[in-house]
CSV table of C-alpha atoms and ligand atoms in Angstrom, one decimal:
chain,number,residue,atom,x,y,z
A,219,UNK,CA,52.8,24.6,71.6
A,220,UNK,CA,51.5,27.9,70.4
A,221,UNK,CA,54.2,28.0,67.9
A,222,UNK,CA,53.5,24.6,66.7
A,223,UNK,CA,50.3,25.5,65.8
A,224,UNK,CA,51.3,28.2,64.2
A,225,UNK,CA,53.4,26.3,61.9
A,226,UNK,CA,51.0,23.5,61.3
A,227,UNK,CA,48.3,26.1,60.2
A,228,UNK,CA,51.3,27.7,57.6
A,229,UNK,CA,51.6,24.1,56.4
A,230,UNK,CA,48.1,23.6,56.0
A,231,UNK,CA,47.5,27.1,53.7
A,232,UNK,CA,50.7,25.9,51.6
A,233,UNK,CA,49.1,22.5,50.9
A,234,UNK,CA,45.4,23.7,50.7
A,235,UNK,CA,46.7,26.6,48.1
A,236,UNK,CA,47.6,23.4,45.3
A,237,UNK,CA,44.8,21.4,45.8
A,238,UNK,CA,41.4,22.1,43.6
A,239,UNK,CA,39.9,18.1,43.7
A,240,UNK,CA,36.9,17.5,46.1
A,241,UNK,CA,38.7,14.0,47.1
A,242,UNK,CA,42.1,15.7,48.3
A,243,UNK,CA,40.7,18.7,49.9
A,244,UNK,CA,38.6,15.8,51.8
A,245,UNK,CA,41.3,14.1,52.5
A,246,UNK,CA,43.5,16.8,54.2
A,247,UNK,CA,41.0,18.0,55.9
A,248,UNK,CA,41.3,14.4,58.0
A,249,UNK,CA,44.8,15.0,58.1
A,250,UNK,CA,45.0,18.5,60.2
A,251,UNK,CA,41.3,18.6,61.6
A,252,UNK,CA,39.8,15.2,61.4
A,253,UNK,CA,39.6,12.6,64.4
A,254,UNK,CA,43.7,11.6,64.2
A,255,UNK,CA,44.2,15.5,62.7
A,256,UNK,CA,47.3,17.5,63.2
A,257,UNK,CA,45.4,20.1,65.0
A,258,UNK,CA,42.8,17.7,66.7
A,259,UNK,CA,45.3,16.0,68.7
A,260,UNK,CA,46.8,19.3,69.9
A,261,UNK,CA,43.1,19.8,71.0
A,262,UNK,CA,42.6,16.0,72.5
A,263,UNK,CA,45.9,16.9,74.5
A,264,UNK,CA,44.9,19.8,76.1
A,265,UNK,CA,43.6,17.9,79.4
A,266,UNK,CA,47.0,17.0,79.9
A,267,UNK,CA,48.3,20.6,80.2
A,268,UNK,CA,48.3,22.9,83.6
A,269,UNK,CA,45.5,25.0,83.7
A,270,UNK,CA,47.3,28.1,82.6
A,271,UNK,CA,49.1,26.8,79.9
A,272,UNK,CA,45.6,25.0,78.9
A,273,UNK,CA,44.1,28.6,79.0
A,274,UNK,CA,46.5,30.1,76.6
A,275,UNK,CA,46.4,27.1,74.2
A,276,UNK,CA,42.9,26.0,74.2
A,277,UNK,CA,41.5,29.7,72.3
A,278,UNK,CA,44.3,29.3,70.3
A,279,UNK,CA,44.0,25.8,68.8
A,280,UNK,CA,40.5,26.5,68.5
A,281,UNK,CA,40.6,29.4,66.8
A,282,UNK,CA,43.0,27.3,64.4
A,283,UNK,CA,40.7,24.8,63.7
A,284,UNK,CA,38.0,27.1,62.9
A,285,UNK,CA,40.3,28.8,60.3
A,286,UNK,CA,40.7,24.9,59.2
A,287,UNK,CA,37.3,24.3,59.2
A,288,UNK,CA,36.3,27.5,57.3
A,289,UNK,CA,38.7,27.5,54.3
A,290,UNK,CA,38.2,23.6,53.7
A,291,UNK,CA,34.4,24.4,53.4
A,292,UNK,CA,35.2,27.6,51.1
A,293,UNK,CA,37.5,25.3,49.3
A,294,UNK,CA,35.0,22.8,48.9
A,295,UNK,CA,32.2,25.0,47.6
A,296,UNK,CA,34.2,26.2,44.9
A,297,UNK,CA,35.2,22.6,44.0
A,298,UNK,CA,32.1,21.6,43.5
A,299,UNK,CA,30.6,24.8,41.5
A,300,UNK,CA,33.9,23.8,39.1
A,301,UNK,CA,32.7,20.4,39.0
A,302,UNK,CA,28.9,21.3,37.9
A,303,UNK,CA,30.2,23.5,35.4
A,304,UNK,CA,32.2,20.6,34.4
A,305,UNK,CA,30.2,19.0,33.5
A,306,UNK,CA,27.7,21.6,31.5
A,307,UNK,CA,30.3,21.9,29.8
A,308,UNK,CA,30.6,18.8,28.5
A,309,UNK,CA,26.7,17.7,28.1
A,310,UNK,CA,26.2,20.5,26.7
A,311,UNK,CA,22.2,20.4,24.8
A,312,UNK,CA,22.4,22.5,21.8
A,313,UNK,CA,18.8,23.5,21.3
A,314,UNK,CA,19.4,25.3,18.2
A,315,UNK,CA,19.8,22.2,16.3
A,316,UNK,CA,17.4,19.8,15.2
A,317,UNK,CA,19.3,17.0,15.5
A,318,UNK,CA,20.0,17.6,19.3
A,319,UNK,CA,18.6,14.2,21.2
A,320,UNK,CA,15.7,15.7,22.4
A,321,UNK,CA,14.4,17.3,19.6
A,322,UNK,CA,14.8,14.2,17.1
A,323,UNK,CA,12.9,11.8,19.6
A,324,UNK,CA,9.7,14.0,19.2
A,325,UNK,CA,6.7,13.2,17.5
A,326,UNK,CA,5.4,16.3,15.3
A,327,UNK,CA,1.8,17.2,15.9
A,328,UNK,CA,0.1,19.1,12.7
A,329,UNK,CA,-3.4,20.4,12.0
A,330,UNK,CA,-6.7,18.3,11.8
A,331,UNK,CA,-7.9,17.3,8.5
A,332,UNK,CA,-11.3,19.6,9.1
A,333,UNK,CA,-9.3,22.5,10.6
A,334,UNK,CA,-6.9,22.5,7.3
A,335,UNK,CA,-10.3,22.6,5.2
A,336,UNK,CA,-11.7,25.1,7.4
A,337,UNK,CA,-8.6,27.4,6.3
A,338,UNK,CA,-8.5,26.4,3.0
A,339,UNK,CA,-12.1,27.7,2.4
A,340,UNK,CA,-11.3,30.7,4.2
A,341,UNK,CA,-8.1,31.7,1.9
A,342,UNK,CA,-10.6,30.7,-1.0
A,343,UNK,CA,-13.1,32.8,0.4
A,344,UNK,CA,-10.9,35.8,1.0
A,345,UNK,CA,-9.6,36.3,-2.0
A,346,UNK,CA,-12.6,37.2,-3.1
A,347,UNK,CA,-13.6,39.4,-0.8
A,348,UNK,CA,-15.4,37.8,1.8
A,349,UNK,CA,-15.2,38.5,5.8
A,350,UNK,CA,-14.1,36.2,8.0
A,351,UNK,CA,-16.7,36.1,11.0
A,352,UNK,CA,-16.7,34.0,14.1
A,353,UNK,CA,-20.0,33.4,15.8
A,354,UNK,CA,-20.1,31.9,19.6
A,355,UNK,CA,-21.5,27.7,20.3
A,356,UNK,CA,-23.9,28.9,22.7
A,357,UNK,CA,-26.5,30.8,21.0
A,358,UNK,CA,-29.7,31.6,21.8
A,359,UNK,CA,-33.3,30.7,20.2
A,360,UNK,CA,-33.7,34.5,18.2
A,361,UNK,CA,-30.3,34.4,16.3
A,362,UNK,CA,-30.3,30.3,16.0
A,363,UNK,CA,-34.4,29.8,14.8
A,364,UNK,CA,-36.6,32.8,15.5
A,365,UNK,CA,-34.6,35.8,12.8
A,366,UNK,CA,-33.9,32.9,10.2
A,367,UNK,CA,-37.7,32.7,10.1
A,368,UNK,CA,-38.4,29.5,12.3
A,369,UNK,CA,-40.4,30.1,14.7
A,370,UNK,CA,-41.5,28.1,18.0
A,371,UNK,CA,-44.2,25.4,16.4
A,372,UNK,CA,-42.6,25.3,12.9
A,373,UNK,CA,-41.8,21.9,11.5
A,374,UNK,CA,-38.4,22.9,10.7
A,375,UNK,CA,-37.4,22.7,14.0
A,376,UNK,CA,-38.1,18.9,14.2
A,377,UNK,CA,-35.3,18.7,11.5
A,378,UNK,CA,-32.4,19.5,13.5
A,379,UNK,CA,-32.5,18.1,17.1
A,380,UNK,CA,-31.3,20.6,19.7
A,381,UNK,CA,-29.4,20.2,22.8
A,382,UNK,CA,-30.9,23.2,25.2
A,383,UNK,CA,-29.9,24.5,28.1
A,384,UNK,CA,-32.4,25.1,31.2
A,385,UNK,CA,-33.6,28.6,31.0
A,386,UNK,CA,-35.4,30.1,33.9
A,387,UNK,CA,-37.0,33.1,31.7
A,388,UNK,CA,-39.0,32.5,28.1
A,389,UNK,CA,-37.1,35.4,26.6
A,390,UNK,CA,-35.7,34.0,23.1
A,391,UNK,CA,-32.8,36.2,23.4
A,392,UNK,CA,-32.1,34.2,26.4
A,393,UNK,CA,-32.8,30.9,25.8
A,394,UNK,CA,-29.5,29.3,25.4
A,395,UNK,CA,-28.8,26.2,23.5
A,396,UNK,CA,-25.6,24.9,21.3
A,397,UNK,CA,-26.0,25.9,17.8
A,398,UNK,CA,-27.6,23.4,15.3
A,399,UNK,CA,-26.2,25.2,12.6
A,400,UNK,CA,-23.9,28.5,12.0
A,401,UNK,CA,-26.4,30.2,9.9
A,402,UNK,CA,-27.3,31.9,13.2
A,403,UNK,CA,-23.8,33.7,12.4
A,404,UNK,CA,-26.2,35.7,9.3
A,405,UNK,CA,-28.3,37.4,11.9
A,406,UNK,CA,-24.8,38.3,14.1
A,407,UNK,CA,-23.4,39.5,10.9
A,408,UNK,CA,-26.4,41.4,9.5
A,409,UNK,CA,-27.0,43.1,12.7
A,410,UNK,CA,-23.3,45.2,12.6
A,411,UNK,CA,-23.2,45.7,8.9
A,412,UNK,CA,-25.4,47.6,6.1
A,413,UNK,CA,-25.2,45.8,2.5
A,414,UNK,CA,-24.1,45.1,0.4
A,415,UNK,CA,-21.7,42.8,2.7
A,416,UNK,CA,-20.6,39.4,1.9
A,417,UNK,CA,-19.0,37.6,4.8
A,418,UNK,CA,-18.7,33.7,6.2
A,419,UNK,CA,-18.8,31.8,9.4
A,420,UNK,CA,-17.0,29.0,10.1
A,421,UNK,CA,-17.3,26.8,13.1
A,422,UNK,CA,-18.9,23.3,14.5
A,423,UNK,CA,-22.4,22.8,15.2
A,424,UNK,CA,-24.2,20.4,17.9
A,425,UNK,CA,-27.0,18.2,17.4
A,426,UNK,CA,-28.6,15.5,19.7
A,427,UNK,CA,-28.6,13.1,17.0
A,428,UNK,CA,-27.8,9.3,17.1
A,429,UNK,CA,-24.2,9.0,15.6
A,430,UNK,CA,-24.1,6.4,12.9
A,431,UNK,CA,-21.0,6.7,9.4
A,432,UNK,CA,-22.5,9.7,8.3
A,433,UNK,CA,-23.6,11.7,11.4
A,434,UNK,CA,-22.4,13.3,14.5
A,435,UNK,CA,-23.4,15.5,17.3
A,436,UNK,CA,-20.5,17.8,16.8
A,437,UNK,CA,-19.5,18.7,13.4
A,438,UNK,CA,-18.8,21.4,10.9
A,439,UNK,CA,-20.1,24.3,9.0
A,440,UNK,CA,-19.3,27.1,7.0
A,441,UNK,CA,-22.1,29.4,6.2
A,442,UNK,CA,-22.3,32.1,4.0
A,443,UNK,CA,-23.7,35.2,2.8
A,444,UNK,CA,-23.5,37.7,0.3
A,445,UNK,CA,-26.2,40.7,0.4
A,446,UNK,CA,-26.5,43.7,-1.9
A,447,UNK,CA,-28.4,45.1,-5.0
A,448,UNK,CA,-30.0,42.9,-7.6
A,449,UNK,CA,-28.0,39.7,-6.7
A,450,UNK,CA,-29.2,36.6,-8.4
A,451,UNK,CA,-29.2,32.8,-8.8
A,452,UNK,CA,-26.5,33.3,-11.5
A,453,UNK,CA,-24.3,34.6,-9.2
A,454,UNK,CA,-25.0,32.4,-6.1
A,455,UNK,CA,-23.9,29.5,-9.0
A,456,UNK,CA,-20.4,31.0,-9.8
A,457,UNK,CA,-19.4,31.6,-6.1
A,458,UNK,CA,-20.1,27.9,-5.3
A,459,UNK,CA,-18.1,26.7,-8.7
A,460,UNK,CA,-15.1,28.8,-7.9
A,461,UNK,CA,-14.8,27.3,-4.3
A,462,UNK,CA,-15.8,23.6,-5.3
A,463,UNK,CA,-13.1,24.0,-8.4
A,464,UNK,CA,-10.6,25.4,-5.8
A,465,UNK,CA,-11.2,22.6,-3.2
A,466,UNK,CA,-10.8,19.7,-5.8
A,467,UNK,CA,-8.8,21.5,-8.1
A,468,UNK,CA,-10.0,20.6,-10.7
A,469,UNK,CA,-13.8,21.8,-13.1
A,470,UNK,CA,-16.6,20.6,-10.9
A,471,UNK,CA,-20.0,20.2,-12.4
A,472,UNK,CA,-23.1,21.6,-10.6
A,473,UNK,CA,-26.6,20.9,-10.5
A,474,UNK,CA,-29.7,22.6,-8.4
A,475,UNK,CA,-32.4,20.7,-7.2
A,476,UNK,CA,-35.3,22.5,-5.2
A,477,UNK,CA,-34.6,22.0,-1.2
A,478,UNK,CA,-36.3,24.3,1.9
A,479,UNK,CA,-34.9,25.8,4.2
A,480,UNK,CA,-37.3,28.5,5.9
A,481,UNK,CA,-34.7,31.2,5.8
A,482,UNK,CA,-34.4,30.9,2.3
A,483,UNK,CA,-36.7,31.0,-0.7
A,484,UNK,CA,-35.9,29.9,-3.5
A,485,UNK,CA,-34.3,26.9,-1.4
A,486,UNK,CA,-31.6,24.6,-3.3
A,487,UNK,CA,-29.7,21.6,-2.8
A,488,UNK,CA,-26.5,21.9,-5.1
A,489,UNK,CA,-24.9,18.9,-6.0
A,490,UNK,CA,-21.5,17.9,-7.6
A,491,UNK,CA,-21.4,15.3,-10.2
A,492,UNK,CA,-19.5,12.0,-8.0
A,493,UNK,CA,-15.5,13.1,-8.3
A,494,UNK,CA,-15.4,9.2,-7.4
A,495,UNK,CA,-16.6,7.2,-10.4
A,496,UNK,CA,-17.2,10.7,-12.8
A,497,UNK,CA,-20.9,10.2,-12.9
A,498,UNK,CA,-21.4,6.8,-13.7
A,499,UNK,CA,-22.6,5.5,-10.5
A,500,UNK,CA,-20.7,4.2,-7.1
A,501,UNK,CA,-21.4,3.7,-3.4
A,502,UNK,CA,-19.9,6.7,-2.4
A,503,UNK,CA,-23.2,8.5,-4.8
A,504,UNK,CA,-25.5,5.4,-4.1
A,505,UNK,CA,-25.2,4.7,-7.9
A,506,UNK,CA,-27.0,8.2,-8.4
A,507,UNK,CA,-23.5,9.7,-9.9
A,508,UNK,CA,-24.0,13.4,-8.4
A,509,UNK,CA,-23.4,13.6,-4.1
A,510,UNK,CA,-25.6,16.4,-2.2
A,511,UNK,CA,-23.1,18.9,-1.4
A,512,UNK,CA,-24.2,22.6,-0.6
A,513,UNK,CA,-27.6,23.9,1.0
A,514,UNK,CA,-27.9,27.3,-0.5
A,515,UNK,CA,-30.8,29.7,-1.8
A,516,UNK,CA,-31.6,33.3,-2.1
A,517,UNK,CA,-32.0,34.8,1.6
A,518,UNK,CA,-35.4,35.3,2.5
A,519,UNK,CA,-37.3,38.7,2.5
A,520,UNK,CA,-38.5,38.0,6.0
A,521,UNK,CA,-34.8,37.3,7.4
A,522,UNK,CA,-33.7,40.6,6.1
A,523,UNK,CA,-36.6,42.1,7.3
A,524,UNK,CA,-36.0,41.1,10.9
A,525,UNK,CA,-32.1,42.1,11.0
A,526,UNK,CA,-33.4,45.9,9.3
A,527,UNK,CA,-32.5,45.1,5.9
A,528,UNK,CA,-35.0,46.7,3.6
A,529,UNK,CA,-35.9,43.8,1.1
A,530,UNK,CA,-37.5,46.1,-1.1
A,531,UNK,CA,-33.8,47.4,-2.2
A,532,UNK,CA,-31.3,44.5,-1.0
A,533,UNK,CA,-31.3,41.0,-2.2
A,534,UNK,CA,-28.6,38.1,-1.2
A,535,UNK,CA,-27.9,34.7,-1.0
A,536,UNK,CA,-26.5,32.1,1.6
A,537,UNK,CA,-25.4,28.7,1.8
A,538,UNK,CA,-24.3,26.2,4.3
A,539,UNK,CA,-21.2,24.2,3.5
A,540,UNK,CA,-20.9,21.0,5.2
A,541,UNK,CA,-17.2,20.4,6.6
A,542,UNK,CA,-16.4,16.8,7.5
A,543,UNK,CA,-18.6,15.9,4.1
A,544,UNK,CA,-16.6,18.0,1.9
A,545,UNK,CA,-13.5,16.5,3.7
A,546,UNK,CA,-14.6,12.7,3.2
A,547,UNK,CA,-15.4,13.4,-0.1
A,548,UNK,CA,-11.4,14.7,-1.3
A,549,UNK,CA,-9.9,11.7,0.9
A,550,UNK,CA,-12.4,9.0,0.5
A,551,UNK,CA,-13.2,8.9,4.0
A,552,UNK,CA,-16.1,6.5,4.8
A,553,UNK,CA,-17.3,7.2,8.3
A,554,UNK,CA,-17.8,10.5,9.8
A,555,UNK,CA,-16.4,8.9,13.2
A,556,UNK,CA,-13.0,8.8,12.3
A,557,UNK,CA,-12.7,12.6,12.8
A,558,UNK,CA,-13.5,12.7,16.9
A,559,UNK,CA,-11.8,9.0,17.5
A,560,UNK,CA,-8.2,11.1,18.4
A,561,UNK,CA,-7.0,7.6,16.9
A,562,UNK,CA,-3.3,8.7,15.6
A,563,UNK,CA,-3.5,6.3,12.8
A,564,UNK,CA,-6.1,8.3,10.9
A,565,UNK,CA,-5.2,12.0,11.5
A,566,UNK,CA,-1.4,11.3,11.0
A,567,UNK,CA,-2.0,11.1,7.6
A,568,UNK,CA,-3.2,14.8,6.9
A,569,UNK,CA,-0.3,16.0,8.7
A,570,UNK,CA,1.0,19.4,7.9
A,571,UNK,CA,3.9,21.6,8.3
B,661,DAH,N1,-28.4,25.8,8.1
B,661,DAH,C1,-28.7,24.7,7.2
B,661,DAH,C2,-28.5,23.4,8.0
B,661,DAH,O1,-27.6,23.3,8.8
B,661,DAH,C3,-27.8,24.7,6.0
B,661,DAH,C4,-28.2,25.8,5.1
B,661,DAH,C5,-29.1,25.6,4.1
B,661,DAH,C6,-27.6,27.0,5.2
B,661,DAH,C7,-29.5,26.6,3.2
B,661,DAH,C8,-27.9,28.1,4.3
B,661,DAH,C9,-28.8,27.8,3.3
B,661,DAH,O2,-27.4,29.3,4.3
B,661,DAH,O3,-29.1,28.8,2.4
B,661,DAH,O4,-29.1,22.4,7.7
């Protein structure tokens, strides 16, 4: 019986050694050790041997059918391994190419209309010269009123609504609140520099305001500021017609009207003549034919005063450059609303890649 085994187990290996399919290695495994195996019934027909010759065969078999069991398994590992790289093989996801399934399905994102603006000025803005500064949202009641010459009971105040923060101490450096404007970023950037400097700050700005087509609690600024010896109106004027000629690429006419702002004197309001109708009169200008486009003036002596800028020998000017108008202006966008709505439709259209 011994040999029997012996020779079953040499048949098994020969047959084993051609097969590489999961299905046929399954299948012979029925045949030597499943229920009606070879090797099983050897096993099953043990009782009916004498105790000795059970005792010799039984370790025997056994140890067969472990073999059995062990090389089918082995067998079967590597069958399957094959099979998964089969099939990697064949599915195979190129992710180098653009056409690959994956890839094509996708919808591209791009930039938001304001954030392409936003680095549009800046390119304008560095080319000729100008820093680049970034200022925090939470800033507290010196830098944001206080050093830009607005002080606790000033009227001014009433003119941009403030969200605050609860502050247990009265310290102005402490008082925290979100930024109503970025002109804030002038006493960050006159504190670390000595003129002449010209730098400016982009970044959004929060007011507790009711939103309606034309405002919004959160929107966007870019201030800036140029300091040094004997600056004047003249030159103020030429910075703000190079950038407005740059952003609608085309000549832009200016004019000044007087405007205050406490941290500047004199104050303006620069407007461009309507790019919609060319002067003539439209909704867009409220038939007036020029739009109110750039807060600006010549920075006040007290401002540079309180940031340690003798005003005696340095002179500058600054300006506040309204984002989302300057943007609805170029597109002829209608409602300020549009830009926080996250609706696809509208800032699909600025895409960029
Ligand atoms: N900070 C002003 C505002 O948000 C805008 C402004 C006006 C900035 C005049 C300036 C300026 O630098 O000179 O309403």
């Amino acid at each position: 019986m011994i040999e029997k085994l012996g020779t079953v187990f040499k048949q098994f290996e020969k047959e084993i050694s051609l097969l590489t399919n999961k299905a046929d290695i399954l299948n012979l495994k029925a045949k030597y050790i499943g229920k009606k195996g070879e090797v099983s019934e050897v096993l099953q027909g043990l009782k009916d041997l004498i105790l000795e010759e059970r005792q010799k065969v039984g370790p025997v078999a056994n140890e067969i059918k472990d073999k059995i069991q062990n090389i089918i398994q082995d067998k079967l590992n590597k069958a399957e391994i094959e099979e998964i790289n089969d099939g990697l093989k064949q599915n195979r996801v190129d992710v180098t190419r653009v056409e690959s399934a994956f890839v094509n399905n996708h919808e591209h994102g791009g930039l938001h209309p304001i954030t392409l603006i936003q680095q549009e000025v800046e390119n304008i803005f560095l080319s000729m010269g100008f820093e680049v500064l970034d200022g925090p949202h939470i800033e507290n009641e010196h830098n944001n009123f206080i050093a830009l010459n607005i002080p606790a009971d000033h009227p001014a105040r009433d003119m941009q609504d403030t969200f605050w923060f609860h502050s247990p101490s009265g310290d102005v450096e402490k008082k925290a609140l979100l930024r109503t404007h970025t002109s804030c970023v002038q006493i960050r950037g006159m504190k670390e520099r000595r003129p002449p400097f010209r730098f400016i700050a982009p970044g959004k700005v929060f007011r507790c305001e009711r939103t309606d087509a034309s405002h919004e609690m959160v929107f966007h600024q870019t201030e800036g500021m140029l300091v040094g010896e004997n600056i004047s109106v003249t030159n103020l004027i030429y910075f703000m017609k190079v950038l407005l000629s740059e952003i609608f690429k085309k000549d832009v006419e200016v004019r000044l009207r007087p405007g205050f702002f406490p941290f500047v004197e004199p104050g303006f309001e620069l407007d461009i003549k309507c790019l919609i109708c060319g002067g003539t009169g439209c909704s867009v200008c409220k038939q007036v034919g020029w739009v109110e486009l750039l807060p600006c003036g010549m920075v006040h002596p007290s401002v540079l005063q309180m940031s340690g800028i003798d005003p005696a020998k340095y002179n500058g000017f600054a300006f506040g450059l309204g984002l989302d108008r300057l943007v609805m202006m170029r597109y002829g966008i209608d409602d300020i609303r549009h830009f926080h709505s996250g609706d696809l439709r509208f800032v699909s259209q600025f895409k960029s890649y």
